[in-house]
Amino acid sequence: MAAAGAAFGSNTYRNGAHRSSVKADGKNLAANQSFKSSSSASSSSASSSFKSRSLQFRKSSPAALGGANGAAKDGGGVPGRVRVAVRLRPRNAEELAADADFADCVELQPELKRLKLRKNNWDTDTYAFDEVFTEFASQKRVYEVVAKPVVESVLEGYNGTVMAYGQTGTGKTYTLGKLGEEDTAARGIMVRAMEDILGDISLEADSVSVSYLQLYMETIQDLLDPSNDNISIVEDPKTGDVSLPGATLVEVRDQQNFLELLRLGEAHRFAANTKLNTESSRSHAILMVNVKRYVKEKDPVLPMENGSNSHSAKTFKAPIIRKGKLVVVDLAGSERIDKSGSEGHTLEEAKSINLSLSALGKCINALAENSAHVPVRDSKLTRLLRDSFGGTARTSLVITIGPSPRHRGETMSTIMFGQRAMKVENMLKLKEEFDYKSLSRRLELQLDKLIAEHERQQKAFDDEIERIHAESEMRIAETDGKYADALEKERIKYQKEYMESIKKIEEQLVGDQQKHDNDSATVSHNDYYSNGEVSSISALDEVADLKKLLEKETILKKAAEEELTNHKRQLYQSKLMEASATSEILKLRKLLEDESRQKQKLEGEIAIMQSQLLQLSFDADERRRQLDRTGSGNDSNDLDCLTAQVKNPQLSDSENGEKASVAKLFEQVGLHKILSLLEADDADVRIHAVKVVANLAAEEANQQKIVEAGGLMSLLNLLRSSDDETIHRVAAGAIANLAMNETNQELIMAQGGIRLLSTTAANAGDPQTLRMVAGAIANLCGNDKLQTVLRSEGGIKALLGMVRCGHPDVLAQVARGIANFAKCESRASAQGAKTGRSLLIEDGALPWIVQNANNEASAIRRHIELALCHLAQHEVNAKDMISGGALWELVRISRDCSREDIRTLARRSLASSSTFKAELRRLRMDY
C-alpha cells in the first residue's frame, strides 16, 4: 500500500502512535469515493443470500491442513465450503494521475456475483464468487455479508475464521482493522465483530478473551507484550489442534477496553515505506477471540414420596459450555520486488512474506485438488491456519484487488487464489463440553454449606440439651423446696391443732372435776347415789367423745403421711426423668464418639490394606513355586530360609493356615537380615526385600530403626547400582517416606540423594516411578536449610524434567514440590535470609507454573496457585512474573479461586507489590 498508496483514498488504514503522520489523510475518504452502497439492493438481503448459500453441502474432499488427507470426518460435523468475496479498491491519487488514459483492468457485475478481468481491449475472463463488492460498498455491508455469519457461528460454539488476502495497498487492513475513531461508519470487521459478541453474551456468566499476534520473519510475536517475541506453536498429537500457550490472553469486558488493545497491538506491528505503500505491513496480524458461553438448562427436579416436587431435591448436573474461537487474519500484502523497490532489511521482510503466502497457496492448491499430501509444515502461517482451510472452522475469505492495469498480474494471482479457496471444504464441529470444574466448585461449596449446617445444628442440639438439663435441675430443686416447705407447714399445723385439742380436753376434765366436787358437797346423802350415777354416765360420754376426737386426729395424721409419701414419689419420678434425659445425652455422645472411632479405624484399615497391597501381588506366584518344590526337604542354610520368608512372609505360618504380616516377619527375622537381602544376587529376592523395607518405612515407628541400621544407605545404593525399574520405583517410595523426617532429609542430602533421584528420574519411563521420585524430591523441597544445596544438585531441574510424562499424579507431586520450595523461599525472604530472584525463576520454572495455574486437576491447580502467591510476595520477582504472564494468573486467583485462604493470599501479594500495582494501573485493571 503506497502510491497505490493509501488504499481507499489517501488513508493508509493504520492505527497507533507511530502512524499518526498518515492519519490526517483519512478525512479524504468521503471526498475520494466513499464506501456507500452502489445498488438498490439492501445489505440485509445480500447478507441473507450469503448466509443461505454458506449452508449448501458439497462433497467432502480434502482433509484439514496438516491432517491425513482423505481421512473421514467425524459424523457429528456439518460440511461447509470456504466462502470467498472480492472487494475492489477505488483508484488512489497516483493511479488517477498515471492511469487516467487507461480503463480499469476489472469489470464488476455485483448483481451476478461475477467479475471480468480484461486480458486486452477485446478479450476478458469471467470469474464467479460468493459476493462481489464494488468500490462504493460500505464497511457495514462488507461486515454483514462476509463476517457476521461467521461471528454468529462462533457465538453458537463453532470456530470461525475471517481472512483478507491481496496485493499490498489494496485495503486489507482497512477492511479488517479500521478502528473508525473519526468516522464510526468506517469501522472494520474486528471492531464490529466484537460489538456483536459483547452485545450477545452475558458478562456475568460468559467470558471473552483476546490474543493479538503477528507473524514476522517466521517468528510469532505478541503484539500485547512486545517482550514476548518468540512464541512456540503446540500441537495436540491426538486431535491435531494448534494452540499458542505462551501468548498473552486478555479478558475483554467492554468495547472500549478492546479498542485500547487494538491500538496497543497496532502500535507494535511492523510497517515500512515502499513504492507501493507508505505504511506497508511487514507482518501477518492474527487476532484470536475466544468466546466461552454457558448453555442454560433447567436442572431436573426429583419427585418426593408424597408426589410433590421439591426444589431442594435438585440433582447436580455438570453445566455445558460452548467454546468458540474467532480468528481474524490480516495477511501482509504480496509484492514484487521490482515494483515495491524493497532493499536491505525490507527486502528480507518481503522475501519472508512472499514465502509464507506461497506456502499458503500451495496448501490451498493441494486441498482444492484432493492431493495426497498437504505441505502444511512449510510455514508457521499454514500451521496456524490448519483449522481454517479443510478443518472444522467456518471460514470467510475477502480478496482485495486494485483497478490499475499496471498491476494486472498481481490482480490475476489474487483472483486465482480466491477461486482455488472456494473449492476447499470444511467440516464444522460444535465445540461443546461439560464444565466439570464448575460442577466441582459447586459441589465443594454445597459440601461446605452442608458441613456448616450440620455443625450449626449439632451446636444447637448440644445447647438445647444443656438448656433442658439446666432447666430440669432448676425445676427439681424448686419442687424439692416447695414440697419441703409444704410438708413442714402441714406438720406444724397438725401438731398445733393436736396440742390445742389436748389442752381443751385437759381444761374440760379439770372443770368437770371441780363441778363434780361442788355438787357432791351440797347434795344430800339420799341423792348421792342417783346423782353419782348420772355424773358417771356423763363422764363416760365425754371420754367416748375424746376417743372419737383422737381417732379423727389419727386419720388426719395418716392422710398427711400419705400426701407426704405421694410428694416423695413425684420427686423420685422427676429424678428418674432427669436421669433418663442424662442417659439419652450420654448415649448420643457415645454414638458420636463410636462413629468417630469407627472412621479412624476404617482409615487405619485402609492404610494397612494399602501397605499390604504390594505384598499381595506376588503371594500367589510364590505359593505356586513353594508347592512345586517337592524336594524342599533338603538341608538349607539360614540365609535360604530367610530368603524364603522375605519372598513370601505368609508361608511361615502355613501349617496353622494363618498369614503372617510384614510386622510379624520383622519381629521374627530382624531388620539387619532383611537389609542384608537388598544386596542378594537373586533379582527376585532384592525386589521382594525392598518391598518389605518400603512397607516398614511407611510406618513412622520403624523409620528411625531403618536409618540407624543403614537402610537409607542401602536404598540409595540400590538407586545407584540397580537397573531394574521396579526396584527404583519401590526404593524411591521408601526414600520418600523416610524424607518426611527433617533429620533424614539432611542425611539424604549429605549422601548425594538428590543426584541419585535426579538420575533415576531422567532414566525412568514408568509414571509410578516418576511419581515416587517426585514425591521424595517434593518432601526435600520443604526444608528451609537445604534450598541452595537442592538447587545446586539439580533438584529443581529434575522436577521440571518429570513434567514430560504428563501423568496427573506426577504433575501433582511436581506442583507440590514447587509450592514447598516457593514457600520456603518466601519465608526466607521475609526473615531477611534471602535476597535476589527466586531460584525457581532462575531455573526456568515460571513458564510451566503459569501454564498450569488453571489446570483442570484440583491437586495440581491448588499447589500451583500457592506457588504463584509465594513467589509474588518477594518484590524482586515481580518484573519476571509480569513478563512471564503470571500477573494475569494472580489476578484470576484473587477473583476466582475456590479457596478463600488462597484468594486472600493472592490479594495480599498484589497489594504489597508496588510493581504489580503500577502494572495494573497501566492496564486499568482492578483486583
mmCIF file with all atom_site columns, N, CA and C in Angstrom, residues 291-335:
data_model
loop_
_atom_site.group_PDB
_atom_site.id
_atom_site.type_symbol
_atom_site.label_atom_id
_atom_site.label_alt_id
_atom_site.label_comp_id
_atom_site.label_asym_id
_atom_site.label_entity_id
_atom_site.label_seq_id
_atom_site.pdbx_PDB_ins_code
_atom_site.Cartn_x
_atom_site.Cartn_y
_atom_site.Cartn_z
_atom_site.occupancy
_atom_site.B_iso_or_equiv
_atom_site.pdbx_formal_charge
_atom_site.auth_seq_id
_atom_site.auth_comp_id
_atom_site.auth_asym_id
_atom_site.auth_atom_id
_atom_site.pdbx_PDB_model_num
ATOM 1   N N  . VAL A 1 291 ? -14.471 -17.226 22.859 1.00 0.00 ? 291 VAL A N  1
ATOM 2   C CA . VAL A 1 291 ? -15.780 -16.975 23.478 1.00 0.00 ? 291 VAL A CA 1
ATOM 3   C C  . VAL A 1 291 ? -16.209 -18.234 24.213 1.00 0.00 ? 291 VAL A C  1
ATOM 4   N N  . LYS A 1 292 ? -16.444 -18.103 25.500 1.00 0.00 ? 292 LYS A N  1
ATOM 5   C CA . LYS A 1 292 ? -16.920 -19.228 26.310 1.00 0.00 ? 292 LYS A CA 1
ATOM 6   C C  . LYS A 1 292 ? -18.312 -18.890 26.833 1.00 0.00 ? 292 LYS A C  1
ATOM 7   N N  . ARG A 1 293 ? -19.290 -19.713 26.464 1.00 0.00 ? 293 ARG A N  1
ATOM 8   C CA . ARG A 1 293 ? -20.674 -19.446 26.839 1.00 0.00 ? 293 ARG A CA 1
ATOM 9   C C  . ARG A 1 293 ? -21.257 -20.665 27.543 1.00 0.00 ? 293 ARG A C  1
ATOM 10  N N  . TYR A 1 294 ? -22.067 -20.402 28.560 1.00 0.00 ? 294 TYR A N  1
ATOM 11  C CA . TYR A 1 294 ? -22.749 -21.471 29.282 1.00 0.00 ? 294 TYR A CA 1
ATOM 12  C C  . TYR A 1 294 ? -24.131 -21.671 28.673 1.00 0.00 ? 294 TYR A C  1
ATOM 13  N N  . VAL A 1 295 ? -24.468 -22.933 28.433 1.00 0.00 ? 295 VAL A N  1
ATOM 14  C CA . VAL A 1 295 ? -25.781 -23.264 27.886 1.00 0.00 ? 295 VAL A CA 1
ATOM 15  C C  . VAL A 1 295 ? -26.753 -23.384 29.046 1.00 0.00 ? 295 VAL A C  1
ATOM 16  N N  . LYS A 1 296 ? -27.812 -22.586 29.002 1.00 0.00 ? 296 LYS A N  1
ATOM 17  C CA . LYS A 1 296 ? -28.769 -22.572 30.108 1.00 0.00 ? 296 LYS A CA 1
ATOM 18  C C  . LYS A 1 296 ? -29.704 -23.763 29.971 1.00 0.00 ? 296 LYS A C  1
ATOM 19  N N  . GLU A 1 297 ? -29.703 -24.642 30.985 1.00 0.00 ? 297 GLU A N  1
ATOM 20  C CA . GLU A 1 297 ? -30.603 -25.788 31.030 1.00 0.00 ? 297 GLU A CA 1
ATOM 21  C C  . GLU A 1 297 ? -31.199 -25.879 32.422 1.00 0.00 ? 297 GLU A C  1
ATOM 22  N N  . LYS A 1 298 ? -32.477 -26.236 32.489 1.00 0.00 ? 298 LYS A N  1
ATOM 23  C CA . LYS A 1 298 ? -33.125 -26.371 33.788 1.00 0.00 ? 298 LYS A CA 1
ATOM 24  C C  . LYS A 1 298 ? -32.681 -27.656 34.456 1.00 0.00 ? 298 LYS A C  1
ATOM 25  N N  . ASP A 1 299 ? -32.368 -27.550 35.747 1.00 0.00 ? 299 ASP A N  1
ATOM 26  C CA . ASP A 1 299 ? -31.990 -28.739 36.493 1.00 0.00 ? 299 ASP A CA 1
ATOM 27  C C  . ASP A 1 299 ? -33.213 -29.609 36.723 1.00 0.00 ? 299 ASP A C  1
ATOM 28  N N  . PRO A 1 300 ? -33.109 -30.939 36.546 1.00 0.00 ? 300 PRO A N  1
ATOM 29  C CA . PRO A 1 300 ? -34.257 -31.802 36.805 1.00 0.00 ? 300 PRO A CA 1
ATOM 30  C C  . PRO A 1 300 ? -34.604 -31.816 38.276 1.00 0.00 ? 300 PRO A C  1
ATOM 31  N N  . VAL A 1 301 ? -35.916 -31.952 38.566 1.00 0.00 ? 301 VAL A N  1
ATOM 32  C CA . VAL A 1 301 ? -36.404 -31.949 39.940 1.00 0.00 ? 301 VAL A CA 1
ATOM 33  C C  . VAL A 1 301 ? -36.925 -33.339 40.271 1.00 0.00 ? 301 VAL A C  1
ATOM 34  N N  . LEU A 1 302 ? -36.473 -33.909 41.365 1.00 0.00 ? 302 LEU A N  1
ATOM 35  C CA . LEU A 1 302 ? -36.884 -35.248 41.754 1.00 0.00 ? 302 LEU A CA 1
ATOM 36  C C  . LEU A 1 302 ? -38.194 -35.189 42.530 1.00 0.00 ? 302 LEU A C  1
ATOM 37  N N  . PRO A 1 303 ? -39.177 -36.059 42.208 1.00 0.00 ? 303 PRO A N  1
ATOM 38  C CA . PRO A 1 303 ? -40.440 -36.056 42.953 1.00 0.00 ? 303 PRO A CA 1
ATOM 39  C C  . PRO A 1 303 ? -40.240 -36.616 44.346 1.00 0.00 ? 303 PRO A C  1
ATOM 40  N N  . MET A 1 304 ? -40.975 -36.056 45.314 1.00 0.00 ? 304 MET A N  1
ATOM 41  C CA . MET A 1 304 ? -40.909 -36.529 46.688 1.00 0.00 ? 304 MET A CA 1
ATOM 42  C C  . MET A 1 304 ? -41.836 -37.739 46.838 1.00 0.00 ? 304 MET A C  1
ATOM 43  N N  . GLU A 1 305 ? -41.806 -38.389 48.004 1.00 0.00 ? 305 GLU A N  1
ATOM 44  C CA . GLU A 1 305 ? -42.615 -39.587 48.228 1.00 0.00 ? 305 GLU A CA 1
ATOM 45  C C  . GLU A 1 305 ? -44.106 -39.279 48.185 1.00 0.00 ? 305 GLU A C  1
ATOM 46  N N  . ASN A 1 306 ? -44.495 -38.069 48.617 1.00 0.00 ? 306 ASN A N  1
ATOM 47  C CA . ASN A 1 306 ? -45.914 -37.712 48.621 1.00 0.00 ? 306 ASN A CA 1
ATOM 48  C C  . ASN A 1 306 ? -46.385 -37.222 47.263 1.00 0.00 ? 306 ASN A C  1
ATOM 49  N N  . GLY A 1 307 ? -45.492 -37.262 46.252 1.00 0.00 ? 307 GLY A N  1
ATOM 50  C CA . GLY A 1 307 ? -45.890 -36.865 44.906 1.00 0.00 ? 307 GLY A CA 1
ATOM 51  C C  . GLY A 1 307 ? -45.614 -35.437 44.562 1.00 0.00 ? 307 GLY A C  1
ATOM 52  N N  . SER A 1 308 ? -45.259 -34.598 45.532 1.00 0.00 ? 308 SER A N  1
ATOM 53  C CA . SER A 1 308 ? -44.972 -33.198 45.247 1.00 0.00 ? 308 SER A CA 1
ATOM 54  C C  . SER A 1 308 ? -43.521 -33.035 44.880 1.00 0.00 ? 308 SER A C  1
ATOM 55  N N  . ASN A 1 309 ? -43.244 -31.972 44.147 1.00 0.00 ? 309 ASN A N  1
ATOM 56  C CA . ASN A 1 309 ? -41.870 -31.678 43.736 1.00 0.00 ? 309 ASN A CA 1
ATOM 57  C C  . ASN A 1 309 ? -41.221 -30.775 44.755 1.00 0.00 ? 309 ASN A C  1
ATOM 58  N N  . SER A 1 310 ? -39.972 -31.025 45.029 1.00 0.00 ? 310 SER A N  1
ATOM 59  C CA . SER A 1 310 ? -39.235 -30.195 45.982 1.00 0.00 ? 310 SER A CA 1
ATOM 60  C C  . SER A 1 310 ? -38.072 -29.541 45.269 1.00 0.00 ? 310 SER A C  1
ATOM 61  N N  . HIS A 1 311 ? -37.970 -28.233 45.385 1.00 0.00 ? 311 HIS A N  1
ATOM 62  C CA . HIS A 1 311 ? -36.860 -27.521 44.758 1.00 0.00 ? 311 HIS A CA 1
ATOM 63  C C  . HIS A 1 311 ? -35.549 -27.810 45.456 1.00 0.00 ? 311 HIS A C  1
ATOM 64  N N  . SER A 1 312 ? -35.634 -28.332 46.660 1.00 0.00 ? 312 SER A N  1
ATOM 65  C CA . SER A 1 312 ? -34.399 -28.642 47.385 1.00 0.00 ? 312 SER A CA 1
ATOM 66  C C  . SER A 1 312 ? -33.816 -29.984 46.980 1.00 0.00 ? 312 SER A C  1
ATOM 67  N N  . ALA A 1 313 ? -34.556 -30.741 46.101 1.00 0.00 ? 313 ALA A N  1
ATOM 68  C CA . ALA A 1 313 ? -34.107 -32.070 45.710 1.00 0.00 ? 313 ALA A CA 1
ATOM 69  C C  . ALA A 1 313 ? -33.484 -32.071 44.330 1.00 0.00 ? 313 ALA A C  1
ATOM 70  N N  . LYS A 1 314 ? -32.867 -30.972 43.925 1.00 0.00 ? 314 LYS A N  1
ATOM 71  C CA . LYS A 1 314 ? -32.255 -30.878 42.600 1.00 0.00 ? 314 LYS A CA 1
ATOM 72  C C  . LYS A 1 314 ? -31.020 -31.761 42.517 1.00 0.00 ? 314 LYS A C  1
ATOM 73  N N  . THR A 1 315 ? -30.889 -32.376 41.352 1.00 0.00 ? 315 THR A N  1
ATOM 74  C CA . THR A 1 315 ? -29.678 -33.155 41.122 1.00 0.00 ? 315 THR A CA 1
ATOM 75  C C  . THR A 1 315 ? -28.600 -32.242 40.553 1.00 0.00 ? 315 THR A C  1
ATOM 76  N N  . PHE A 1 316 ? -27.366 -32.521 40.924 1.00 0.00 ? 316 PHE A N  1
ATOM 77  C CA . PHE A 1 316 ? -26.250 -31.731 40.409 1.00 0.00 ? 316 PHE A CA 1
ATOM 78  C C  . PHE A 1 316 ? -25.851 -32.258 39.041 1.00 0.00 ? 316 PHE A C  1
ATOM 79  N N  . LYS A 1 317 ? -25.845 -31.394 38.057 1.00 0.00 ? 317 LYS A N  1
ATOM 80  C CA . LYS A 1 317 ? -25.508 -31.756 36.697 1.00 0.00 ? 317 LYS A CA 1
ATOM 81  C C  . LYS A 1 317 ? -24.441 -30.800 36.193 1.00 0.00 ? 317 LYS A C  1
ATOM 82  N N  . ALA A 1 318 ? -23.411 -31.361 35.534 1.00 0.00 ? 318 ALA A N  1
ATOM 83  C CA . ALA A 1 318 ? -22.325 -30.514 35.040 1.00 0.00 ? 318 ALA A CA 1
ATOM 84  C C  . ALA A 1 318 ? -22.868 -29.555 33.986 1.00 0.00 ? 318 ALA A C  1
ATOM 85  N N  . PRO A 1 319 ? -22.641 -28.247 34.157 1.00 0.00 ? 319 PRO A N  1
ATOM 86  C CA . PRO A 1 319 ? -23.118 -27.301 33.139 1.00 0.00 ? 319 PRO A CA 1
ATOM 87  C C  . PRO A 1 319 ? -22.382 -27.496 31.824 1.00 0.00 ? 319 PRO A C  1
ATOM 88  N N  . ILE A 1 320 ? -23.066 -27.186 30.742 1.00 0.00 ? 320 ILE A N  1
ATOM 89  C CA . ILE A 1 320 ? -22.499 -27.326 29.397 1.00 0.00 ? 320 ILE A CA 1
ATOM 90  C C  . ILE A 1 320 ? -21.941 -25.980 28.966 1.00 0.00 ? 320 ILE A C  1
ATOM 91  N N  . ILE A 1 321 ? -20.724 -25.984 28.478 1.00 0.00 ? 321 ILE A N  1
ATOM 92  C CA . ILE A 1 321 ? -20.126 -24.753 27.965 1.00 0.00 ? 321 ILE A CA 1
ATOM 93  C C  . ILE A 1 321 ? -19.772 -24.957 26.495 1.00 0.00 ? 321 ILE A C  1
ATOM 94  N N  . ARG A 1 322 ? -19.925 -23.888 25.743 1.00 0.00 ? 322 ARG A N  1
ATOM 95  C CA . ARG A 1 322 ? -19.552 -23.896 24.333 1.00 0.00 ? 322 ARG A CA 1
ATOM 96  C C  . ARG A 1 322 ? -18.406 -22.913 24.137 1.00 0.00 ? 322 ARG A C  1
ATOM 97  N N  . LYS A 1 323 ? -17.343 -23.412 23.527 1.00 0.00 ? 323 LYS A N  1
ATOM 98  C CA . LYS A 1 323 ? -16.140 -22.611 23.342 1.00 0.00 ? 323 LYS A CA 1
ATOM 99  C C  . LYS A 1 323 ? -15.918 -22.378 21.849 1.00 0.00 ? 323 LYS A C  1
ATOM 100 N N  . GLY A 1 324 ? -16.232 -21.181 21.407 1.00 0.00 ? 324 GLY A N  1
ATOM 101 C CA . GLY A 1 324 ? -15.985 -20.814 20.021 1.00 0.00 ? 324 GLY A CA 1
ATOM 102 C C  . GLY A 1 324 ? -14.776 -19.901 19.915 1.00 0.00 ? 324 GLY A C  1
ATOM 103 N N  . LYS A 1 325 ? -14.066 -19.997 18.807 1.00 0.00 ? 325 LYS A N  1
ATOM 104 C CA . LYS A 1 325 ? -12.890 -19.160 18.610 1.00 0.00 ? 325 LYS A CA 1
ATOM 105 C C  . LYS A 1 325 ? -12.991 -18.466 17.247 1.00 0.00 ? 325 LYS A C  1
ATOM 106 N N  . LEU A 1 326 ? -12.917 -17.141 17.281 1.00 0.00 ? 326 LEU A N  1
ATOM 107 C CA . LEU A 1 326 ? -12.908 -16.350 16.057 1.00 0.00 ? 326 LEU A CA 1
ATOM 108 C C  . LEU A 1 326 ? -11.474 -15.912 15.766 1.00 0.00 ? 326 LEU A C  1
ATOM 109 N N  . VAL A 1 327 ? -10.991 -16.225 14.562 1.00 0.00 ? 327 VAL A N  1
ATOM 110 C CA . VAL A 1 327 ? -9.642  -15.847 14.143 1.00 0.00 ? 327 VAL A CA 1
ATOM 111 C C  . VAL A 1 327 ? -9.775  -14.879 12.967 1.00 0.00 ? 327 VAL A C  1
ATOM 112 N N  . VAL A 1 328 ? -9.266  -13.669 13.169 1.00 0.00 ? 328 VAL A N  1
ATOM 113 C CA . VAL A 1 328 ? -9.269  -12.658 12.110 1.00 0.00 ? 328 VAL A CA 1
ATOM 114 C C  . VAL A 1 328 ? -7.818  -12.468 11.655 1.00 0.00 ? 328 VAL A C  1
ATOM 115 N N  . VAL A 1 329 ? -7.559  -12.745 10.357 1.00 0.00 ? 329 VAL A N  1
ATOM 116 C CA . VAL A 1 329 ? -6.186  -12.760 9.845  1.00 0.00 ? 329 VAL A CA 1
ATOM 117 C C  . VAL A 1 329 ? -6.034  -11.647 8.810  1.00 0.00 ? 329 VAL A C  1
ATOM 118 N N  . ASP A 1 330 ? -5.163  -10.686 9.136  1.00 0.00 ? 330 ASP A N  1
ATOM 119 C CA . ASP A 1 330 ? -4.821  -9.612  8.198  1.00 0.00 ? 330 ASP A CA 1
ATOM 120 C C  . ASP A 1 330 ? -3.462  -9.964  7.593  1.00 0.00 ? 330 ASP A C  1
ATOM 121 N N  . LEU A 1 331 ? -3.495  -10.607 6.421  1.00 0.00 ? 331 LEU A N  1
ATOM 122 C CA . LEU A 1 331 ? -2.250  -11.047 5.796  1.00 0.00 ? 331 LEU A CA 1
ATOM 123 C C  . LEU A 1 331 ? -1.473  -9.851  5.252  1.00 0.00 ? 331 LEU A C  1
ATOM 124 N N  . ALA A 1 332 ? -0.163  -9.918  5.352  1.00 0.00 ? 332 ALA A N  1
ATOM 125 C CA . ALA A 1 332 ? 0.664   -8.898  4.707  1.00 0.00 ? 332 ALA A CA 1
ATOM 126 C C  . ALA A 1 332 ? 0.512   -9.023  3.195  1.00 0.00 ? 332 ALA A C  1
ATOM 127 N N  . GLY A 1 333 ? 0.597   -7.913  2.490  1.00 0.00 ? 333 GLY A N  1
ATOM 128 C CA . GLY A 1 333 ? 0.349   -7.925  1.061  1.00 0.00 ? 333 GLY A CA 1
ATOM 129 C C  . GLY A 1 333 ? 1.487   -8.541  0.265  1.00 0.00 ? 333 GLY A C  1
ATOM 130 N N  . SER A 1 334 ? 1.107   -9.312  -0.745 1.00 0.00 ? 334 SER A N  1
ATOM 131 C CA . SER A 1 334 ? 2.127   -9.844  -1.649 1.00 0.00 ? 334 SER A CA 1
ATOM 132 C C  . SER A 1 334 ? 2.660   -8.704  -2.525 1.00 0.00 ? 334 SER A C  1
ATOM 133 N N  . GLU A 1 335 ? 3.917   -8.755  -2.864 1.00 0.00 ? 335 GLU A N  1
ATOM 134 C CA . GLU A 1 335 ? 4.519   -7.677  -3.641 1.00 0.00 ? 335 GLU A CA 1
ATOM 135 C C  . GLU A 1 335 ? 5.653   -8.209  -4.515 1.00 0.00 ? 335 GLU A C  1
#
